[in-house]
Short mmCIF file of C-alpha atoms in Angstrom, two decimals:
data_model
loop_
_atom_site.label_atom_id
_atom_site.label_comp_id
_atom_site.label_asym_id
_atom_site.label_seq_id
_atom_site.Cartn_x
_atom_site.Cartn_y
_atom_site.Cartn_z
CA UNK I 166 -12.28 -5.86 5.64
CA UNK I 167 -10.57 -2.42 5.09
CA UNK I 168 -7.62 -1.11 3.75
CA UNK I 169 -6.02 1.86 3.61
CA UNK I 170 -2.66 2.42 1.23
CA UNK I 171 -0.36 5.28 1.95
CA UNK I 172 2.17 6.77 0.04
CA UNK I 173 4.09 9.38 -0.08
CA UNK I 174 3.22 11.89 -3.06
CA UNK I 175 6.93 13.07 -3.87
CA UNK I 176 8.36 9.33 -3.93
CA UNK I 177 5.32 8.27 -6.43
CA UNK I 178 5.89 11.47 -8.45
CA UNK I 179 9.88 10.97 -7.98
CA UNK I 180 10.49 13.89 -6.78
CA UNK I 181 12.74 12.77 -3.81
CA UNK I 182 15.51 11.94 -6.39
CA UNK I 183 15.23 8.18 -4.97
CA UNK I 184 14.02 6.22 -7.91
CA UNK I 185 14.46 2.71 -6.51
CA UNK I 186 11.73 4.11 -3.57
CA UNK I 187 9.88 5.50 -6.62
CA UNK I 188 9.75 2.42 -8.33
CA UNK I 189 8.65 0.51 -5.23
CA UNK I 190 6.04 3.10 -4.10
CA UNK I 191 4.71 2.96 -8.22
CA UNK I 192 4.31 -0.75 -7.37
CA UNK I 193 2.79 -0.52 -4.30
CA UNK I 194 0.03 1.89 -5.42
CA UNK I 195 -0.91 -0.14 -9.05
CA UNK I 196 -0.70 -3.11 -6.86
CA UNK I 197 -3.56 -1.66 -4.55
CA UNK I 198 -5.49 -0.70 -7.64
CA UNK I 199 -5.97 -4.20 -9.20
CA UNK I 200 -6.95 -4.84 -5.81
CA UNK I 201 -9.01 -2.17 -5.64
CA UNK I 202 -10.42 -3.47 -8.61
CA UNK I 203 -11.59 -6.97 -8.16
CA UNK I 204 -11.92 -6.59 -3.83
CA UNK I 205 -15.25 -7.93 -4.44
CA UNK I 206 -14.06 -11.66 -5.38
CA UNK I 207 -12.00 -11.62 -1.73
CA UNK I 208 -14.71 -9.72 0.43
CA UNK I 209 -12.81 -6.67 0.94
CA UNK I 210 -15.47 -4.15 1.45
CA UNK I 211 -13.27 -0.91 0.67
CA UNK I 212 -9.17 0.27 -0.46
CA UNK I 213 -8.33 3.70 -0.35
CA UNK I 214 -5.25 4.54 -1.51
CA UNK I 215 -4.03 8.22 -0.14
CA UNK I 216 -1.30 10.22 -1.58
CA UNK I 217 0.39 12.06 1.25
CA UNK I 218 2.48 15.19 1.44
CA UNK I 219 4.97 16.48 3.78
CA UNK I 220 2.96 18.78 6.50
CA UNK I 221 0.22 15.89 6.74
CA UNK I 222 -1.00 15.66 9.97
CA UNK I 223 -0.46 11.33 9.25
CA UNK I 224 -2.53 11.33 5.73
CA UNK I 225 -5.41 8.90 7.04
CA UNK I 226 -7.99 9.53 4.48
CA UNK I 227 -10.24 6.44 6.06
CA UNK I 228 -8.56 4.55 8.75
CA UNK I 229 -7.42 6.28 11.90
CA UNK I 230 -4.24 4.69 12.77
CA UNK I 231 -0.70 6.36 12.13
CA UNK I 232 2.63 4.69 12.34
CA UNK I 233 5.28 6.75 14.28
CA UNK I 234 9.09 6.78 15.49
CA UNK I 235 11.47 8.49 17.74
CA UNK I 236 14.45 9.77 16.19
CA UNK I 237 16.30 12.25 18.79
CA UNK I 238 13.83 14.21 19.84
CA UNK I 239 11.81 14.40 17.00
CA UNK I 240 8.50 12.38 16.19
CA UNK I 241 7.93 10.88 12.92
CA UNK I 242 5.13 9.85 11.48
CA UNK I 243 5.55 7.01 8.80
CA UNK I 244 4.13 8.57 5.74
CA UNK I 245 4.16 5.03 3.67
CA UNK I 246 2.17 2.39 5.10
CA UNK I 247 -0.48 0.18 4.83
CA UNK I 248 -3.91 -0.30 7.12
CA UNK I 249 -6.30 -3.22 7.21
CA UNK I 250 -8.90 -3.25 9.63
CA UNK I 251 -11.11 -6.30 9.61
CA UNK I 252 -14.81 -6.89 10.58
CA UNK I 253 -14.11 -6.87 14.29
CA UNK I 254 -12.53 -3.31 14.14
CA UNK I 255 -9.18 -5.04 14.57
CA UNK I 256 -6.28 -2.80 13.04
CA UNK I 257 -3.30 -3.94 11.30
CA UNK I 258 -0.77 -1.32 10.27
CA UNK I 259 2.59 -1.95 8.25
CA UNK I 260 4.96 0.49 7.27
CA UNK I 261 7.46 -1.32 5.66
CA UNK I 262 7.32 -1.54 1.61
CA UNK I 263 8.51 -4.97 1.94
CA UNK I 264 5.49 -6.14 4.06
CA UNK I 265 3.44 -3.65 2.68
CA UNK I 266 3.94 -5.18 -1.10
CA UNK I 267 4.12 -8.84 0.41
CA UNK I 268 0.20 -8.15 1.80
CA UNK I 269 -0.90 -6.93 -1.86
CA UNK I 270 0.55 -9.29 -3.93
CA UNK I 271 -1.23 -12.38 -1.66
CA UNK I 272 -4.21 -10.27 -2.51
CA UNK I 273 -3.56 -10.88 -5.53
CA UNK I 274 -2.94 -14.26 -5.84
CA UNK I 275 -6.34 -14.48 -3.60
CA UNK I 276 -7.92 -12.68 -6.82
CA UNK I 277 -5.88 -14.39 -9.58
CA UNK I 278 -7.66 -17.95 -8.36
CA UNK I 279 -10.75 -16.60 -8.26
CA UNK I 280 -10.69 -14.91 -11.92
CA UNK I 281 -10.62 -15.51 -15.25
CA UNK I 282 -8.99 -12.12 -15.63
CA UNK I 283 -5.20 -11.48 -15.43
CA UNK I 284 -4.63 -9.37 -12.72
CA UNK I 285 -1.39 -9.84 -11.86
CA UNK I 286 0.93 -6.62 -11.78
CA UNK I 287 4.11 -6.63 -13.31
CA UNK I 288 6.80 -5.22 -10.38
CA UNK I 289 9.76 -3.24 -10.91
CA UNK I 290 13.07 -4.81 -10.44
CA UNK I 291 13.34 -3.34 -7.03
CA UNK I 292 10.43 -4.51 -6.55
CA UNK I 293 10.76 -8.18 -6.92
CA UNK I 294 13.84 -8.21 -4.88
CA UNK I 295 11.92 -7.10 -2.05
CA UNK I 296 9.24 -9.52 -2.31
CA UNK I 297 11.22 -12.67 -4.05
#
């Protein structure tokens, strides 16, 4: 299995002036990093996580698949989301934070049982409401 984090580089730097979004997107990306970390001990073969900026043509660093919506007649691509793809080539895509840090912290868990190490990530206030 894949997976492929993306965030958007102003939120994570807080530069949107939105710092619950801030908060959750800091979450999301140290979450992906302890994954990162011990992937091995849940057979994860790779996690990228890829800062993106406005002007990105949809920020996919490894995984070619980009979340988009309608709004008037504009297209907009979803510049926070998270990609799995799993030994079949099967894609998963979701570009909600909620889901998004719902996937990561089960990861976690996954890892947590498996290791002697503490892995767990301490979320943000905004953070746990989202998840529960």
């Amino acid at each position: 299995m894949r997976m492929e984090l993306r965030v958007c580089k102003h939120c994570f730097n807080g530069e949107h002036g939105n710092p619950e979004k801030t908060a959750v997107t800091r979450d999301m990306v140290e979450c992906a990093k302890q994954v990162r970390e011990y992937k091995d001990l849940i057979g994860m073969d790779s996690l990228y996580i890829t800062m993106v900026e406005e002007g990105d043509t949809g920020g996919a660093e490894a995984l070619p698949a980009i979340v988009a919506s309608i709004e008037g007649n504009r297209v907009n691509l979803s510049d926070t989301q998270l990609v799995m793809e799993d030994g079949e080539g099967n894609m998963l895509v979701y570009p909600e934070p909620k889901d998004i840090l719902e996937v990561l912290t089960r990861n976690l868990d996954q890892i947590d049982s498996q290791s002697r190490q503490d892995v767990m990530v301490d979320l943000s206030e905004e953070s746990t409401k989202l998840v529960g």
